[in-house]
Short mmCIF file of C-alpha atoms and ligand atoms in Angstrom, two decimals:
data_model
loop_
_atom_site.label_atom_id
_atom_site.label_comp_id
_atom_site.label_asym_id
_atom_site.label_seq_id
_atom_site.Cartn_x
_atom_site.Cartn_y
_atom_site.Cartn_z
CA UNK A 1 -26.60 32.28 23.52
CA UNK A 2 -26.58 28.65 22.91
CA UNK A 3 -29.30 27.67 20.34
CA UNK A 4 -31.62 25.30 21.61
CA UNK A 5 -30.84 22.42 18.42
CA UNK A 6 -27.21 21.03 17.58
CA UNK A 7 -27.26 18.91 14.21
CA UNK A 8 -24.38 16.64 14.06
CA UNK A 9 -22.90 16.44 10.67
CA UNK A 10 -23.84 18.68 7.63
CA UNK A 11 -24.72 15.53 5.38
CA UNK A 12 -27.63 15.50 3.22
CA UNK A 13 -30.37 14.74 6.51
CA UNK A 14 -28.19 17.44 8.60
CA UNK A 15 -27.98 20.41 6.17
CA UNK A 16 -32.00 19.68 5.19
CA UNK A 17 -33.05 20.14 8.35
CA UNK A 18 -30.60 22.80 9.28
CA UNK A 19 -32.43 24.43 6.16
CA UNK A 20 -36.09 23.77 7.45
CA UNK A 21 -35.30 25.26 10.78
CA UNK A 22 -33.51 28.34 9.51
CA UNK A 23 -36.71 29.35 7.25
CA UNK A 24 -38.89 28.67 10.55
CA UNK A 25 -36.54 30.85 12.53
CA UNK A 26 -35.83 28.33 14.87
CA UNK A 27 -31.84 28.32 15.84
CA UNK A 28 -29.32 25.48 15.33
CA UNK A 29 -25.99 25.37 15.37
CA UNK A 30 -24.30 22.35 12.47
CA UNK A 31 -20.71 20.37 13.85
CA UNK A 32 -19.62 18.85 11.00
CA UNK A 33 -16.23 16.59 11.68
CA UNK A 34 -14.57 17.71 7.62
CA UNK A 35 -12.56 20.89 7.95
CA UNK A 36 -14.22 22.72 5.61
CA UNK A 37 -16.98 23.09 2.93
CA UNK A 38 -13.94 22.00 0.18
CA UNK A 39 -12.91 19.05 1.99
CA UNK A 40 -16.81 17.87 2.77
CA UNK A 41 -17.18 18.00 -0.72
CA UNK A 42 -14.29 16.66 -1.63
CA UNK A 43 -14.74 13.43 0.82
CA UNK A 44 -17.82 12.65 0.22
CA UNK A 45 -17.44 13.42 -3.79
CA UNK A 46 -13.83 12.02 -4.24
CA UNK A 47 -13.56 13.64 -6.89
CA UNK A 48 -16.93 11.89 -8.23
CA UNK A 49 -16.23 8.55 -6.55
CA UNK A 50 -19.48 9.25 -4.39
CA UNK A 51 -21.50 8.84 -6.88
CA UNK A 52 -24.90 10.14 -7.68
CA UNK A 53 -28.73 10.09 -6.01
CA UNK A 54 -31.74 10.03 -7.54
CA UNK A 55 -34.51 12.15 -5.59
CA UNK A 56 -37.93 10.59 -5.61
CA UNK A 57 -41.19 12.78 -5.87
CA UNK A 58 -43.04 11.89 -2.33
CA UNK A 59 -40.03 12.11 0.01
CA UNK A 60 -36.37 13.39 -1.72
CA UNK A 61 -38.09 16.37 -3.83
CA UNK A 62 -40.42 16.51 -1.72
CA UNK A 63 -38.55 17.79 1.33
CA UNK A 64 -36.48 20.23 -1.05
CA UNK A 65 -39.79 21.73 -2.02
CA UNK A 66 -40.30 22.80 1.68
CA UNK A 67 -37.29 23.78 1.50
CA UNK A 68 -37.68 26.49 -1.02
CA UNK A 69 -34.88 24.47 -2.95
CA UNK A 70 -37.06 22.44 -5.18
CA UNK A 71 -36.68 24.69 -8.61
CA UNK A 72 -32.38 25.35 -7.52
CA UNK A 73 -32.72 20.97 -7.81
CA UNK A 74 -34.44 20.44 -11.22
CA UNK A 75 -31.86 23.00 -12.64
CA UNK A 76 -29.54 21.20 -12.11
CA UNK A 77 -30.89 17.33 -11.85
CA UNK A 78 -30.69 14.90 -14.63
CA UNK A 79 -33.95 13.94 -15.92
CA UNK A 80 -32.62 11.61 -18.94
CA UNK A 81 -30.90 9.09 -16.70
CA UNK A 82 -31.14 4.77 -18.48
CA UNK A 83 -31.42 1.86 -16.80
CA UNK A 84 -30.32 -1.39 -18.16
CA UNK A 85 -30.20 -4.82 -16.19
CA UNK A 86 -27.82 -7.30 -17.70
CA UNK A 87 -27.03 -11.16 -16.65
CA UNK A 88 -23.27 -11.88 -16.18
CA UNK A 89 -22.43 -12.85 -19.76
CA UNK A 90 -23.48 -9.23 -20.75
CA UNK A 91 -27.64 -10.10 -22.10
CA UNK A 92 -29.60 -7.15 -21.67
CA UNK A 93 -32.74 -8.03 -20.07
CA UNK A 94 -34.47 -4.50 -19.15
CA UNK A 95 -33.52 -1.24 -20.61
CA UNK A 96 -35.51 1.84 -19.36
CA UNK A 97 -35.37 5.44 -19.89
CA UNK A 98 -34.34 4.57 -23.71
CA UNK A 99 -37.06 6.53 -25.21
CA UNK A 100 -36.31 9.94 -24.15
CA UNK A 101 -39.32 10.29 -21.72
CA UNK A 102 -38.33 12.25 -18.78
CA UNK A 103 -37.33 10.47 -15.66
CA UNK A 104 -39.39 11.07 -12.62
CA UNK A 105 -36.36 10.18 -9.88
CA UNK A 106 -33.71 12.62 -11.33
CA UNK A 107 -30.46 12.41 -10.25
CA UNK A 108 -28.06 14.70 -8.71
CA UNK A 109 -24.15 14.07 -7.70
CA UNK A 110 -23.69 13.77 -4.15
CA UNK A 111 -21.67 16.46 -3.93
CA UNK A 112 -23.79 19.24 -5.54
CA UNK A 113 -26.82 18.25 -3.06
CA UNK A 114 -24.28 19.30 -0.85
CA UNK A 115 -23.31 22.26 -2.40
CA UNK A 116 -26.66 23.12 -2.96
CA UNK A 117 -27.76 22.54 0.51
CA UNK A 118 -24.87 24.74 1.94
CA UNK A 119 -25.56 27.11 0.22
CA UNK A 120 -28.97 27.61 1.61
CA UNK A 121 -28.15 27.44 5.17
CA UNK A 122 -26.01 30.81 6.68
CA UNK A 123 -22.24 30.08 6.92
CA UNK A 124 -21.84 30.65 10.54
CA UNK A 125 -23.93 27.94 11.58
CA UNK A 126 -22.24 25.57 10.25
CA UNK A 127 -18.99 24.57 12.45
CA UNK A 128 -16.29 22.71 10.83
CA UNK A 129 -13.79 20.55 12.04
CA UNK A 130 -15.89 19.42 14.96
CA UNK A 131 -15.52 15.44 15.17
CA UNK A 132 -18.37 14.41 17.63
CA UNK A 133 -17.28 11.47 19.91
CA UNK A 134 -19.95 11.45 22.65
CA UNK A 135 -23.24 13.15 23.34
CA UNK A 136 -24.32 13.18 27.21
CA UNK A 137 -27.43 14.39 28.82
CA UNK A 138 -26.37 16.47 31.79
CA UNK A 139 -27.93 16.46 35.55
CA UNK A 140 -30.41 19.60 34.71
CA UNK A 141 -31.76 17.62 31.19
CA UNK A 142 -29.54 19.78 29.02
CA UNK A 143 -27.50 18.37 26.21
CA UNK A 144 -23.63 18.44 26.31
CA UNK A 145 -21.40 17.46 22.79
CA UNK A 146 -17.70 16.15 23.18
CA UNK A 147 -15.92 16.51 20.06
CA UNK A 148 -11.94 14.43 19.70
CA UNK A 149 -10.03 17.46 20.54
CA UNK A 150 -11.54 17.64 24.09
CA UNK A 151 -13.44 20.70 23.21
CA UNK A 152 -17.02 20.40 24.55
CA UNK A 153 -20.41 22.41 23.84
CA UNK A 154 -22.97 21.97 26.09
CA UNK A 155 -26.75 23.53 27.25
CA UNK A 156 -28.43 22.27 23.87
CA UNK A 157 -31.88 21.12 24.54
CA UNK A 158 -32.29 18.63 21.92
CA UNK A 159 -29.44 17.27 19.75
CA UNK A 160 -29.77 15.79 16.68
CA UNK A 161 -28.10 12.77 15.04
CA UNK A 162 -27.73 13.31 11.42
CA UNK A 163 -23.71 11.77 11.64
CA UNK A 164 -24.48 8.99 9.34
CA UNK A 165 -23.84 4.96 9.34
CA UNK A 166 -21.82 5.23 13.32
CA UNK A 167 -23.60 7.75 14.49
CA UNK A 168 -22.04 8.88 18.23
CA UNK A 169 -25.75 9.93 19.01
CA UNK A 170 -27.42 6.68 18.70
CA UNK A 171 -25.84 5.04 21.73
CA UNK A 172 -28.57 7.35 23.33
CA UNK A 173 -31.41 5.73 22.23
CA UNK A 174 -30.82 2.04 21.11
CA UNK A 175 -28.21 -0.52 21.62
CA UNK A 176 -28.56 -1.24 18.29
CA UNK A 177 -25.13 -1.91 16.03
CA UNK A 178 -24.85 -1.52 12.72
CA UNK A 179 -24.31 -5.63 11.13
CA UNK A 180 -22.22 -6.34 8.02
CA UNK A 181 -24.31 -7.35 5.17
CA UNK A 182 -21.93 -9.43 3.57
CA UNK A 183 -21.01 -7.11 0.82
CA UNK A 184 -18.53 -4.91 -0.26
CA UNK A 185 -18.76 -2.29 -3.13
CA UNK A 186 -15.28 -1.19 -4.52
CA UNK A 187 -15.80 1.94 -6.62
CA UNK A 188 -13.18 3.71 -9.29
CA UNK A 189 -13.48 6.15 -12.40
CA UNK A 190 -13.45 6.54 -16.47
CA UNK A 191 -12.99 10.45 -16.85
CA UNK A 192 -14.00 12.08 -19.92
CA UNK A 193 -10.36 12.18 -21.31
CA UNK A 194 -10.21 7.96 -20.47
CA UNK A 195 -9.47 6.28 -24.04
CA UNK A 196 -12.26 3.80 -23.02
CA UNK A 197 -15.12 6.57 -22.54
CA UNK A 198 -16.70 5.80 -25.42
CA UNK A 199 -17.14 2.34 -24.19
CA UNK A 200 -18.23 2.72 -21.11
CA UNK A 201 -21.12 5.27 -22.10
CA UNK A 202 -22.18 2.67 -24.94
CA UNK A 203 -22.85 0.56 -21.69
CA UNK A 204 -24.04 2.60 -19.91
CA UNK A 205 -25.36 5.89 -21.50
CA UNK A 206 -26.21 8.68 -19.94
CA UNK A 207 -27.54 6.69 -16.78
CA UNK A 208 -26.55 3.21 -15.36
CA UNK A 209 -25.49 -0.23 -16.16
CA UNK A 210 -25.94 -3.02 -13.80
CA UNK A 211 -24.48 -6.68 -14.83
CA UNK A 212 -25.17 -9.37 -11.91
CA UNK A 213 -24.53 -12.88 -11.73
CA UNK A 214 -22.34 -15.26 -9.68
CA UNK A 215 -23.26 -13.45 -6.16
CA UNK A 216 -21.58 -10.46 -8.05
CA UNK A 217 -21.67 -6.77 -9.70
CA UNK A 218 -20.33 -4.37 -11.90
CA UNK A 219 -22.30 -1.11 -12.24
CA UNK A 220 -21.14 1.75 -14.53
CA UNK A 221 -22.86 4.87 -13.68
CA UNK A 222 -22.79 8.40 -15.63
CA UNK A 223 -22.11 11.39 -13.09
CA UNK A 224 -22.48 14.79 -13.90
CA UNK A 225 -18.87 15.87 -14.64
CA UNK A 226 -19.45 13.45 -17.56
CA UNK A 227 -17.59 10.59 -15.65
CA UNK A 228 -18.14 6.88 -15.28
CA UNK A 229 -18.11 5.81 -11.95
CA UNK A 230 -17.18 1.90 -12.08
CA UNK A 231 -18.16 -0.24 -9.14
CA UNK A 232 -17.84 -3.93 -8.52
CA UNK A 233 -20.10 -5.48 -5.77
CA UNK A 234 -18.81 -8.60 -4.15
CA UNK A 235 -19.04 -11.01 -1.25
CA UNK A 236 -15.97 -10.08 0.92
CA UNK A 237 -15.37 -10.86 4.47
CA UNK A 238 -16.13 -7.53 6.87
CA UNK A 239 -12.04 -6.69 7.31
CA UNK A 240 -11.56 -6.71 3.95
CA UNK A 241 -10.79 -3.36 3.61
CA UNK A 242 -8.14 -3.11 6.63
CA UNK A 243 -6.69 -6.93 5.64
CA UNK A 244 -5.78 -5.53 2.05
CA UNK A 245 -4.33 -1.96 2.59
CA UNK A 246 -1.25 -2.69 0.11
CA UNK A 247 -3.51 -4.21 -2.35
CA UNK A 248 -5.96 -0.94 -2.34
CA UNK A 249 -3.07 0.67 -2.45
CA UNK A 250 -1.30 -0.74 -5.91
CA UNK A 251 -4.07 -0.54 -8.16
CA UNK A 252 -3.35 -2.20 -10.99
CA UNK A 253 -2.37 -5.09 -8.60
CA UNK A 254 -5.93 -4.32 -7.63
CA UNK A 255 -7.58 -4.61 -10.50
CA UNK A 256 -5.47 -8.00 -11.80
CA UNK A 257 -6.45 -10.02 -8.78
CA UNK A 258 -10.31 -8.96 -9.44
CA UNK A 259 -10.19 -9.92 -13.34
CA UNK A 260 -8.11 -13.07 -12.01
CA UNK A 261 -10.52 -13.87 -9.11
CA UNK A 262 -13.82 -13.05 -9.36
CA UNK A 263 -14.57 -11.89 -12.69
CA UNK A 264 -12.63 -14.50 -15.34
CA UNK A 265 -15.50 -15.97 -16.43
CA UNK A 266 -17.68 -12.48 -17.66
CA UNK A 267 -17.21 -11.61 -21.12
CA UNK A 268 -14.43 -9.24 -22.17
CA UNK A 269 -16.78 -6.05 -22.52
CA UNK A 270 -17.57 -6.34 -18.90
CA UNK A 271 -13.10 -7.02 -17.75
CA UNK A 272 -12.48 -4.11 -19.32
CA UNK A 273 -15.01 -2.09 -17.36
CA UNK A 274 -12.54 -3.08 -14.62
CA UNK A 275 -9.42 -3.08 -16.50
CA UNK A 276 -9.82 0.58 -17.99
CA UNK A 277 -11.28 2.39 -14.70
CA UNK A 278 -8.56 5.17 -13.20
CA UNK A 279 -6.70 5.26 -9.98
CA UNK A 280 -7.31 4.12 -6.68
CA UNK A 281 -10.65 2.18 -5.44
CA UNK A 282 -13.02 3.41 -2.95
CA UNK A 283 -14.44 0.68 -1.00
CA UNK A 284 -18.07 0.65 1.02
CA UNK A 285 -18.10 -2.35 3.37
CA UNK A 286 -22.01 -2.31 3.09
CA UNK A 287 -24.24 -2.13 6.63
CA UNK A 288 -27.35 -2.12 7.61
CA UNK A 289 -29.41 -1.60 11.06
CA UNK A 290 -31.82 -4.71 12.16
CA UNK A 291 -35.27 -3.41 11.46
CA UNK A 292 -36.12 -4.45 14.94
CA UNK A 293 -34.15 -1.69 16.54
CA UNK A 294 -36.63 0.88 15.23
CA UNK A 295 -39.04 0.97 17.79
CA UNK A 296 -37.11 2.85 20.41
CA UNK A 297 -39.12 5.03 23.60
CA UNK A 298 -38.42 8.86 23.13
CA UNK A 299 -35.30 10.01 24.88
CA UNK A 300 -35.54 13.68 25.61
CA UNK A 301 -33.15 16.02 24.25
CA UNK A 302 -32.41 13.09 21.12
CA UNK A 303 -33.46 12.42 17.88
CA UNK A 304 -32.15 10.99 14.89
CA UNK A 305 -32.39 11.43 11.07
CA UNK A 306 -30.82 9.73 7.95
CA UNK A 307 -28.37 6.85 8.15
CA UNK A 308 -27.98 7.28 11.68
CA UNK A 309 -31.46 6.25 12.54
CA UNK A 310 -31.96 3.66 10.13
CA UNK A 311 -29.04 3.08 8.24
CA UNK A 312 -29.29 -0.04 5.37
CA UNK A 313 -27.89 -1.43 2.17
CA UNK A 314 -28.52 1.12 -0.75
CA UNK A 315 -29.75 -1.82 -2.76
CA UNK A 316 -32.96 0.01 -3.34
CA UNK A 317 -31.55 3.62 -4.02
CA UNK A 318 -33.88 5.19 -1.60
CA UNK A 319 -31.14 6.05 1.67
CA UNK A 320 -31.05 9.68 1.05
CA UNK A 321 -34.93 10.03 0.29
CA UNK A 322 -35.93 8.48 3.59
CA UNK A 323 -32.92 10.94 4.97
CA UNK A 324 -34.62 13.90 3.79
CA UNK A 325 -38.30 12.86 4.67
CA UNK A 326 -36.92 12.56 7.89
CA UNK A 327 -35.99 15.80 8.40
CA UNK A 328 -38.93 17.31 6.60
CA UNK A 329 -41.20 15.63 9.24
CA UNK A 330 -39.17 16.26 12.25
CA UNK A 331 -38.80 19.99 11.31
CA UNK A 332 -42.50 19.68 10.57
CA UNK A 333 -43.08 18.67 14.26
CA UNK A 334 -40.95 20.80 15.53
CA UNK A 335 -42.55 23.52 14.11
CA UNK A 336 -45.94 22.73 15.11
CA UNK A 337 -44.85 21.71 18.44
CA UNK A 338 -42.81 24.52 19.66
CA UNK A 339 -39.34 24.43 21.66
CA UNK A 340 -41.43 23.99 24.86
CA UNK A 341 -42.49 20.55 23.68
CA UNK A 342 -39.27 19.12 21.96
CA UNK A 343 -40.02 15.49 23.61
CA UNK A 344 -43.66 15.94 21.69
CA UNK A 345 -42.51 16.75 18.49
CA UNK A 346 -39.61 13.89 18.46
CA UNK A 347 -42.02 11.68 19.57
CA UNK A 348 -44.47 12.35 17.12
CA UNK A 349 -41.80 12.32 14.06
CA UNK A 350 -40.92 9.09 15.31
CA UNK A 351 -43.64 7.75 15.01
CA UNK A 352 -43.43 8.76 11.52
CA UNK A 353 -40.61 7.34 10.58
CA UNK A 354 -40.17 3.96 11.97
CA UNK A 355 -42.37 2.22 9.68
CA UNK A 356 -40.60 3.95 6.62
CA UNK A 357 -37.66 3.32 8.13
CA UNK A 358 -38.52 -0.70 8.77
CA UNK A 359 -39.86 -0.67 5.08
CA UNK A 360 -37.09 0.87 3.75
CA UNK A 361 -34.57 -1.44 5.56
CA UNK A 362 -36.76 -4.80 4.52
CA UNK A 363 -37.23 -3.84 1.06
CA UNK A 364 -33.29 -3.27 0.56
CA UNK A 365 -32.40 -6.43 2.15
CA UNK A 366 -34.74 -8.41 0.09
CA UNK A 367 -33.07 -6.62 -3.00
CA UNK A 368 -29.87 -7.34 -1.74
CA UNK A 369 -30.89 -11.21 -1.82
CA UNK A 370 -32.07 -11.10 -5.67
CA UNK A 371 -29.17 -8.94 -6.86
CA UNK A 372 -26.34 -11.26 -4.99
CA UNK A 373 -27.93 -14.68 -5.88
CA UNK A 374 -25.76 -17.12 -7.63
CA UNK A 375 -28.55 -16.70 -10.37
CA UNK A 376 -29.33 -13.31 -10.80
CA UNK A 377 -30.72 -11.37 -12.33
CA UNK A 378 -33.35 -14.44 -12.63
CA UNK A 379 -35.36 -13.63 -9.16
CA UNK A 380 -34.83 -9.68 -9.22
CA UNK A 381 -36.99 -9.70 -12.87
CA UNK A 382 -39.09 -11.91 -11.50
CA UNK A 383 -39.77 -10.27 -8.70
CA UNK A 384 -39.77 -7.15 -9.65
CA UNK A 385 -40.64 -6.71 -13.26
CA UNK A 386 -42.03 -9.86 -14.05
CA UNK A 387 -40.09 -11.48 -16.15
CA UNK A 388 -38.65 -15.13 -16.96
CA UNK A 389 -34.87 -15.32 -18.01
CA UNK A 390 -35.75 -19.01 -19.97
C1 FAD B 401 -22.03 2.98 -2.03
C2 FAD B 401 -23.31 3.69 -1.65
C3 FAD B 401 -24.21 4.05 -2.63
C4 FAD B 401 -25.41 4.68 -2.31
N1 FAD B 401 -26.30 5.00 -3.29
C5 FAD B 401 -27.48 5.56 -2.97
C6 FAD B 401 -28.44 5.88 -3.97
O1 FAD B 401 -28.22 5.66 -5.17
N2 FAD B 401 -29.63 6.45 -3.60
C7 FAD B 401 -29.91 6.71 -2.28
O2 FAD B 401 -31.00 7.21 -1.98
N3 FAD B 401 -29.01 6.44 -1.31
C8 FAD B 401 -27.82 5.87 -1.62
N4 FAD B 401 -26.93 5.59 -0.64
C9 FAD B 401 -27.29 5.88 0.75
C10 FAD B 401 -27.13 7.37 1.05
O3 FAD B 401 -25.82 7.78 0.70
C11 FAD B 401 -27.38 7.64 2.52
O4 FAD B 401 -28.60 7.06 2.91
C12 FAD B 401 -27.42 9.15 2.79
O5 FAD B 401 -26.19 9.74 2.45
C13 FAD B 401 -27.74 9.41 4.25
O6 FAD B 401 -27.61 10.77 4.51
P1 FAD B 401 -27.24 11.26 5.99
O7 FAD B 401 -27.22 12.74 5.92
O8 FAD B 401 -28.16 10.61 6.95
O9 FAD B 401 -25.80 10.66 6.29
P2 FAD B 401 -24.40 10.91 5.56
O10 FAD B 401 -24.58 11.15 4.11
O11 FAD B 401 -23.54 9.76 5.96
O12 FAD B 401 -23.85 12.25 6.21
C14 FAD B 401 -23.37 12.26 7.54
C15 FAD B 401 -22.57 13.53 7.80
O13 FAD B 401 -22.12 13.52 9.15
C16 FAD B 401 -20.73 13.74 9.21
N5 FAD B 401 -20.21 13.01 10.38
C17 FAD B 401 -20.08 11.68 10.52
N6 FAD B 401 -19.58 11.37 11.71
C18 FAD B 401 -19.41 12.54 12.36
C19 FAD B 401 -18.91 12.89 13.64
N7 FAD B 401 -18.47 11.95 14.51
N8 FAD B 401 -18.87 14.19 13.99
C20 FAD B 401 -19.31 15.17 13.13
N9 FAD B 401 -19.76 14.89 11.89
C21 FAD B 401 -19.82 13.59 11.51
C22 FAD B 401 -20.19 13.20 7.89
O14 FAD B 401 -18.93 13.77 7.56
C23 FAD B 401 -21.31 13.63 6.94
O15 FAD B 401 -21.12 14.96 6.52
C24 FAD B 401 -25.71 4.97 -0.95
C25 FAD B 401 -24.78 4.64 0.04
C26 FAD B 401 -23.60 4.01 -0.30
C27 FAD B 401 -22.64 3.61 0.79
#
């Protein structure tokens, strides 16, 4: 029997509501393009490269509490996560968290969401190694998948889009592209065992450090294996990444022609951030969706969730929050609306999330502006905390 929901991609929006419909009894079958559990963890964690996620109360948390996952979370979450907000020569200007009051958006690796959420969802209905590349609606209204290897599922009465930033279910519903923002984040590690540990965490502590200045970045960012993940945000054109294979590929080449380049001016504390971080970089060419598109007419038998549906810059930390509100509220209407009105309930959960969606992609756009400025962090404490730098 076919079930009547396919979920493409067991990310944190897919697996959520994969979870949500398995406690309703309603049957879905996950494709997921990794291999395996291991390697899904192990791409999107890179061994820690993919950082960490706070959850926030009303949405994040929120959807793990209908979950039934909510207490499994704050076992494991980091409640005594800092914040500190430096200017380019290395002045703190904000420090939070400092007093040992718990944090109320506590943070969890990427990777044990995902363990987390797998492990809540029966193993056979996830399906690994199935790389969508098209979704069609067929003559009779039914849903057919096409994965890469010419394999092909098909008689799924509503398909669901939860495959991230190039979604191959959004073609469906908008014409919509995904437009370079300009930025690029290049990301790298100080292990536990790194000789410079000690100064990264006295940066950083158990939470982040943020530096900006220049129309540039360097975040340090405790994970939970005890890690600093080291990222440097710059203004790169959108082929960076493909125009500089042997470069990302010669690290320490890497790292020279960023101290030489972009960061020769910051004080010393802040190069060897840089200079000190292990191995290879990771870099995230940074997207977002215009906030026009998201005001599509209901398509039958599509919907999507998460970065597919609204993708943006995570320049206000809030991606994977407004991921898994999504799929709280569309597994909410599906609920109440039954299989027999699918169109209803996407409709209705669209309706839903557009605005948060168009909210969430303004706000991180505008944040974008004040942490890239050529002054900053002047306009982002301004703005945001109220605050003069003079
Ligand atoms: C550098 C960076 C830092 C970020 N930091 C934060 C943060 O601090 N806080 C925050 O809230 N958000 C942050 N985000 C955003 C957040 O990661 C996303 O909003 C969130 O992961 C979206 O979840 P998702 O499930 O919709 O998509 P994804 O996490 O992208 O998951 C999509 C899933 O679909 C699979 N998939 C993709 N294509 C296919 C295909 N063709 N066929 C089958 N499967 C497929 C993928 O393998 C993956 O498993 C950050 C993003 C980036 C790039």
């Amino acid at each position: 029997m076919t079930p009547p929901v396919a979920i493409l991609g067991a990310g944190p929006s897919g697996l959520t509501l994969a979870r949500l419909l398995d406690r309703a009894n309603i049957d879905f079958v996950v494709f997921e393009r990794d291999e395996s559990p291991t390697a899904a963890i192990s791409t999107a964690g890179d061994k820690g490269v993919g950082g960490t996620l706070d959850l926030h109360a009303e949405s994040g948390q929120l959807a793990l509490q209908e979950a039934g996952l909510l207490d499994q979370f704050k076992a494991i979450a980091r409640y005594d996560a800092t914040v500190a907000i430096a200017d380019s020569k290395g002045k703190v200007w904000i420090s939070v968290g400092d007093d040992g009051e718990d944090s109320d958006k506590p943070e969890i690796d990427r990777k044990d969401l995902r363990t987390l959420l797998l492990s809540s969802v029966p193993e056979e209905k996830v399906r690994w190694g199935f790389k969508v590349q098209n979704v069609q609606k067929e003559t009779d209204g039914s849903m057919s998948i096409h994965f890469a290897d010419g394999r092909v599922e098909s008689g799924f009465q509503l398909v669901v889009g939860a495959d991230g930033a190039w979604s191959k279910a959004r073609r469906l519903v908008t014409t919509a592209k995904p437009q370079y923002y300009g930025i690029h984040y290049l990301s790298a590690l100080i292990q536990p065992e790194n000789p410079f540990h000690t100064a990264a965490a006295s940066l950083a502590g158990k939470g982040l450090y943020m530096a900006l200045g220049d129309e540039k970045q360097i975040l340090v960012v405790k994970l939970g294996t005890g890690s600093y993940q080291v990222s440097v945000g710059l203004r790169l054109p959108e082929n960076w990444t493909s125009e500089n294979a042997a470069l990302l590929k010669d690290s320490s080449a890497l790292r020279q022609t960023l101290l030489r380049d972009s960061f020769t001016d910051w004080p010393q504390s802040l190069m060897d951030v840089i200079r000190h971080s292990e191995g290879d970089f990771r870099t995230w060419p940074l997207y977002s969706m215009p906030a026009e598109s998201l005001s599509w007419q209901t398509v039958p038998g599509v919907a999507l969730v998460g970065d597919a549906a609204h993708l943006t810059v995570p320049l206000v930390g809030e991606g994977v929050n407004c991921a898994l509100h999504d799929s709280l509220q569309l597994a909410q209407q599906i609920i109440k609306h039954g299989l027999d009105d699918l169109q209803g309930a996407v409709s209705e959960y669209e309706a839903l999330m557009f605005p948060r969606a168009i909210d969430l992609i303004e706000r991180s756009k505008e944040s974008g502006e004040f942490y890239f400025a050529p002054d900053a962090p002047r306009g982002w404490l301004k703005t945001y905390a109220g605050m003069e730098m003079d």
